[in-house]
Coordinates of C-alpha atoms in Angstrom, one line a residue:
M18 CA 27.4 3.6 10.3
I19 CA 26.0 1.3 7.7
E20 CA 27.2 -1.8 9.5
T21 CA 25.4 -0.5 12.7
D22 CA 22.2 0.2 10.8
V23 CA 22.3 -3.3 9.3
S24 CA 22.8 -4.8 12.7
E25 CA 19.8 -2.7 14.0
A26 CA 17.7 -3.9 11.0
L27 CA 18.6 -7.5 11.7
A28 CA 17.8 -7.0 15.4
A29 CA 14.4 -5.5 14.4
G30 CA 13.7 -8.6 12.3
D31 CA 14.8 -10.9 15.2
G32 CA 12.5 -8.9 17.5
I33 CA 9.5 -9.4 15.2
A34 CA 10.2 -13.2 15.0
A35 CA 10.6 -13.3 18.8
G36 CA 7.3 -11.5 19.3
F37 CA 5.7 -14.3 17.2
G38 CA 7.4 -16.9 19.3
I39 CA 9.7 -18.0 16.5
P40 CA 13.3 -18.6 17.6
T41 CA 14.8 -18.2 14.1
A42 CA 13.2 -16.8 11.0
R43 CA 14.6 -15.9 7.6
T44 CA 15.1 -12.2 7.3
L45 CA 16.0 -9.9 4.4
V46 CA 17.5 -6.5 5.1
I47 CA 17.0 -3.8 2.4
R48 CA 18.5 -0.3 2.2
P49 CA 16.4 1.3 -0.6
L50 CA 17.8 4.9 -0.3
R51 CA 20.3 6.2 2.2
D52 CA 20.5 5.1 5.8
A53 CA 17.1 3.6 6.8
H54 CA 16.8 -0.1 6.5
L55 CA 13.7 -2.2 5.8
S56 CA 13.5 -5.7 7.3
V57 CA 11.4 -8.4 5.7
V58 CA 10.8 -11.5 8.0
H59 CA 9.3 -14.8 6.8
L60 CA 7.1 -16.0 9.7
D61 CA 5.8 -19.6 9.8
R62 CA 4.4 -21.3 12.9
F63 CA 1.4 -23.3 14.1
Y64 CA -0.2 -22.0 17.2
E65 CA -1.8 -24.4 19.7
D66 CA -4.7 -23.5 21.9
G67 CA -3.2 -21.9 25.0
D68 CA -0.1 -20.6 23.3
A69 CA 1.1 -17.2 24.5
P70 CA -0.1 -14.2 22.4
V71 CA 2.0 -12.3 19.9
L72 CA 3.5 -9.3 21.6
L73 CA 5.3 -6.5 19.7
P74 CA 6.9 -3.7 21.8
P75 CA 6.4 0.0 21.0
D76 CA 8.6 1.1 18.1
D77 CA 8.9 4.2 15.9
A78 CA 8.0 2.1 12.9
F79 CA 5.1 0.6 10.8
L80 CA 4.5 -3.1 10.2
V81 CA 3.0 -4.5 7.0
M82 CA 1.8 -8.1 7.2
L83 CA 1.3 -10.0 3.9
Y84 CA -0.5 -13.2 4.6
L85 CA 0.8 -16.2 2.6
I86 CA -2.1 -18.4 3.7
D87 CA -5.5 -17.9 5.3
V88 CA -4.9 -17.0 8.9
D89 CA -7.1 -16.5 12.0
H90 CA -6.2 -14.0 14.7
C91 CA -7.7 -11.2 16.8
D92 CA -6.4 -8.0 18.4
I93 CA -6.0 -8.1 22.2
W94 CA -5.7 -5.2 24.7
S95 CA -4.9 -4.9 28.4
D96 CA -7.9 -2.8 29.3
R97 CA -10.8 -4.4 27.4
P98 CA -11.9 -7.8 26.0
P99 CA -10.2 -9.1 22.8
A100 CA -11.7 -8.4 19.4
P101 CA -13.5 -11.2 17.6
V102 CA -11.3 -13.6 15.7
K103 CA -11.1 -12.7 12.1
T104 CA -9.9 -14.7 9.1
Y105 CA -7.4 -12.8 6.9
A106 CA -7.4 -14.2 3.4
K107 CA -4.3 -15.4 1.6
G108 CA -2.8 -12.4 -0.2
S109 CA -4.4 -9.8 1.9
I110 CA -2.4 -7.3 4.0
C111 CA -2.6 -5.5 7.3
L112 CA -0.8 -2.2 7.9
I113 CA -0.4 -1.0 11.5
S114 CA 1.7 1.5 13.5
L115 CA 3.9 0.1 16.2
K116 CA 4.0 3.4 18.0
N117 CA 2.1 1.9 21.0
G118 CA 3.1 -1.7 20.3
S119 CA 0.7 -4.5 19.2
A120 CA -0.7 -7.7 20.5
I121 CA -2.7 -10.4 18.8
S122 CA -3.9 -13.9 19.6
V123 CA -3.4 -16.4 16.7
R124 CA -5.2 -19.6 16.0
G125 CA -3.8 -22.5 14.0
R126 CA -1.3 -22.1 11.2
F127 CA 0.3 -18.7 10.5
E128 CA 2.5 -17.9 7.6
A129 CA 3.2 -14.3 6.4
L130 CA 5.9 -11.8 5.3
A131 CA 6.3 -9.1 7.9
F132 CA 7.7 -5.8 6.6
H133 CA 9.2 -3.6 9.3
I134 CA 9.4 0.0 8.1
P135 CA 11.1 2.6 10.4
S136 CA 9.5 6.0 10.2
A137 CA 12.8 7.3 8.9
H138 CA 11.9 5.9 5.5
L139 CA 9.1 8.4 5.2
A140 CA 11.6 11.3 5.5
E141 CA 14.1 9.7 3.1
L142 CA 11.5 9.4 0.4
T143 CA 11.0 13.1 0.5
E144 CA 14.7 14.0 0.9
E145 CA 16.3 11.4 -1.4
A146 CA 13.6 10.4 -3.9
G147 CA 11.8 13.7 -4.4
E148 CA 8.5 12.4 -3.2
P149 CA 6.0 14.8 -1.6
Q150 CA 6.2 15.0 2.2
I151 CA 4.2 12.5 4.3
D152 CA 4.3 12.1 8.0
N153 CA 2.0 9.1 8.6
L154 CA 0.5 6.0 7.0
E155 CA -3.1 5.0 6.9
I156 CA -3.8 2.0 9.1
C157 CA -5.8 -0.8 7.5
R158 CA -6.5 -4.5 8.0
G159 CA -7.3 -7.3 5.7
I160 CA -7.4 -5.4 2.5
D161 CA -6.3 -6.5 -1.0
D162 CA -3.2 -4.9 -2.4
Q163 CA -2.0 -6.4 -5.7
I164 CA 1.2 -4.5 -5.7
I165 CA 2.4 -5.6 -2.3
R166 CA 1.3 -9.2 -3.2
N167 CA 3.5 -9.0 -6.3
I168 CA 6.4 -7.6 -4.3
G169 CA 6.0 -10.4 -1.8
A170 CA 6.1 -13.0 -4.6
A171 CA 9.3 -11.4 -5.9
L172 CA 10.9 -11.4 -2.5
M173 CA 10.2 -15.1 -1.6
P174 CA 12.9 -16.6 -3.9
M175 CA 15.4 -14.0 -2.7
F176 CA 15.7 -15.7 0.7
D177 CA 17.6 -18.5 -1.0
M178 CA 19.6 -16.5 -3.6
P179 CA 23.4 -16.0 -3.4
D180 CA 24.2 -12.8 -1.5
E181 CA 25.7 -11.0 -4.5
V182 CA 22.6 -11.6 -6.7
R183 CA 20.2 -10.8 -3.9
D184 CA 22.0 -7.6 -2.9
M185 CA 21.7 -6.2 -6.4
L186 CA 18.0 -6.8 -6.6
L187 CA 16.8 -5.9 -3.1
P188 CA 17.3 -2.0 -3.2
H189 CA 15.0 -1.8 -6.3
V190 CA 12.3 -3.9 -4.7
G191 CA 12.6 -2.0 -1.5
L192 CA 12.3 1.4 -3.2
A193 CA 9.2 0.2 -5.1
F194 CA 7.7 -1.1 -1.9
N195 CA 8.3 2.2 0.0
A196 CA 7.1 4.4 -2.8
H197 CA 3.9 2.3 -3.1
L198 CA 3.3 2.7 0.6
A199 CA 3.7 6.4 0.4
H200 CA 1.5 6.8 -2.7
R201 CA -1.4 4.6 -1.5
Y202 CA -1.3 5.0 2.3
G203 CA 0.7 8.2 2.9
R204 CA -0.8 11.0 4.9
S205 CA 0.6 14.5 4.4
P206 CA 1.0 17.1 7.2
A207 CA -1.5 20.0 7.2
Q208 CA -1.3 21.9 4.0
S209 CA -2.3 25.4 2.9
L210 CA -2.9 26.7 -0.7
A211 CA -0.4 29.1 -2.3
P212 CA -1.2 32.8 -2.0
S213 CA -2.6 32.6 -5.5
G214 CA -5.2 30.1 -4.3
R215 CA -3.6 27.3 -6.3
L216 CA -1.9 24.1 -5.3
T217 CA 1.9 24.2 -5.4
S218 CA 3.5 21.8 -7.9
M219 CA 4.5 19.4 -5.1
Q220 CA 1.0 19.5 -3.6
E221 CA -0.5 18.8 -7.0
K222 CA 1.9 15.9 -7.5
R223 CA 1.0 14.5 -4.1
I224 CA -2.7 14.6 -4.8
K225 CA -2.5 13.1 -8.3
T226 CA -0.1 10.4 -7.1
Y227 CA -2.5 9.4 -4.3
I228 CA -5.4 9.3 -6.7
T229 CA -3.7 7.2 -9.4
A230 CA -2.4 4.8 -6.7
N231 CA -6.0 4.3 -5.5
L232 CA -8.0 4.3 -8.7
S233 CA -9.1 0.7 -8.1
R234 CA -11.0 1.4 -4.9
P235 CA -13.7 3.9 -4.0
M236 CA -12.5 7.5 -3.2
T237 CA -14.2 10.5 -1.8
I238 CA -13.1 14.1 -1.8
H239 CA -12.8 13.9 2.0
Q240 CA -10.5 10.9 1.8
I241 CA -8.3 12.6 -0.7
A242 CA -8.2 15.8 1.4
D243 CA -7.4 13.8 4.5
A244 CA -4.5 12.0 2.7
S245 CA -3.1 15.2 1.3
G246 CA -3.5 17.4 4.4
F247 CA -6.2 19.8 3.0
H248 CA -9.6 20.9 4.0
A249 CA -12.0 19.4 1.4
D250 CA -13.1 22.9 0.1
D251 CA -9.5 24.1 -0.3
L252 CA -8.6 20.9 -2.1
C253 CA -11.4 21.3 -4.7
S254 CA -10.7 25.0 -5.3
G255 CA -6.9 24.6 -5.4
F256 CA -7.1 21.7 -7.7
L257 CA -9.4 23.5 -10.1
A258 CA -7.2 26.6 -10.1
A259 CA -4.1 24.5 -10.7
T260 CA -5.4 22.1 -13.4
G261 CA -8.5 23.7 -14.8
Q262 CA -10.5 20.6 -13.9
P263 CA -12.6 19.6 -11.0
V264 CA -11.1 16.7 -8.9
L265 CA -13.9 14.3 -9.7
E266 CA -13.7 15.0 -13.4
W267 CA -9.9 14.3 -13.4
I268 CA -10.5 11.0 -11.5
S269 CA -13.1 10.0 -14.1
E270 CA -10.7 10.6 -16.9
C271 CA -8.0 8.6 -15.1
R272 CA -10.4 5.7 -14.6
V273 CA -11.5 5.8 -18.3
N274 CA -7.8 5.8 -19.4
M275 CA -7.2 2.8 -17.1
A276 CA -10.3 1.1 -18.6
K277 CA -9.0 1.8 -22.1
S278 CA -5.8 -0.1 -21.3
F279 CA -7.7 -3.1 -20.1
L280 CA -10.1 -2.9 -23.1
S281 CA -7.2 -2.9 -25.6
K282 CA -5.1 -5.6 -24.0
S283 CA -7.6 -8.0 -22.4
G284 CA -10.8 -9.8 -23.0
E285 CA -12.2 -9.1 -19.6
P286 CA -15.9 -8.4 -19.5
I287 CA -17.0 -4.8 -19.0
A288 CA -18.4 -5.5 -15.5
K289 CA -14.9 -6.8 -14.4
I290 CA -13.1 -3.9 -15.9
A291 CA -15.5 -1.6 -14.1
E292 CA -14.6 -3.3 -10.8
I293 CA -10.9 -3.1 -11.5
C294 CA -11.0 0.5 -12.4
G295 CA -13.0 1.7 -9.4
F296 CA -16.3 2.3 -11.0
S297 CA -19.3 1.5 -8.8
D298 CA -20.8 -0.8 -11.5
E299 CA -20.9 -1.5 -15.2
D300 CA -23.6 1.0 -16.0
V301 CA -21.6 3.8 -14.4
L302 CA -18.5 2.8 -16.4
I303 CA -20.5 2.8 -19.7
E304 CA -22.0 6.2 -18.9
I305 CA -18.8 7.9 -18.0
F306 CA -16.8 6.2 -20.8
Q307 CA -19.3 7.4 -23.3
K308 CA -19.1 10.9 -22.0
V309 CA -15.3 11.0 -22.0
A310 CA -14.4 8.9 -25.0
G311 CA -17.4 9.7 -27.2
M312 CA -18.3 6.0 -27.7
A313 CA -19.3 2.9 -25.8
P314 CA -16.6 0.7 -24.3
E315 CA -17.3 -2.2 -26.6
E316 CA -17.1 0.0 -29.6
W317 CA -13.8 1.5 -28.4
R318 CA -12.5 -2.0 -27.8
S319 CA -13.4 -3.2 -31.3
R320 CA -11.5 -0.2 -32.8
N321 CA -8.4 -0.4 -30.5
R322 CA -7.9 -4.1 -29.6
H323 CA -4.2 -5.0 -29.8

């Protein structure tokens, strides 16, 4: 069974490489939990004008592309004109579903790590790792994700490691990768509150996990509700009943705690910390920090600097 799954994972990696017109590409196969395998393919090619487009067939899987250099490409479709060419910055990612396949036209040099994630991984995270249930991932293009960037940097040397060393490390990296995808991009099936009007413990965990994984970017109640499978009103009332705090107040406290960590351990200016912690600007950070911590950020830093 496992040998068959490994062969299928290698075949998936070969299929990704073939779709990009690369005869042979380095591939890592990771089994983070039970049966489902994650393939990571190192893609590197220069595309001339007139080269065939990249075509990936329909697949019950998701694809994460981590760009290792600045690349230029655009989506293409059979029934309408192609999208404008867009530059994807080094270190940014795209996350797409392969349910209906994918096609892009690439210009110039292309180098990236392609993560092929079968949908079975989502079920295993719930069954084997105790993560709240999710049934889909949020599609995004050209966004910054420091954690995936760090995971990619950790994986690159592993292509050249001895098998016995690499095989010990890969499952841990794969589990961290899948858990991060679920936490930041996971979408839960439709949810209902418990008869008491509260969130269940697993629903509360899912919501809090999603929030903490996304503190560095703007979040609205509707985005959180969409990710966790709730109507926005039910989310707010259920969260308040379960925790005793409104959602936005809990988010503010999380962001202040995150800011405290940066204030105590770094010399970053307040404006930069505000950006990192998801505050709209420095003034908002100072106002909320003062309210939660009882003092201004700079005063807190002077008292707690490590």
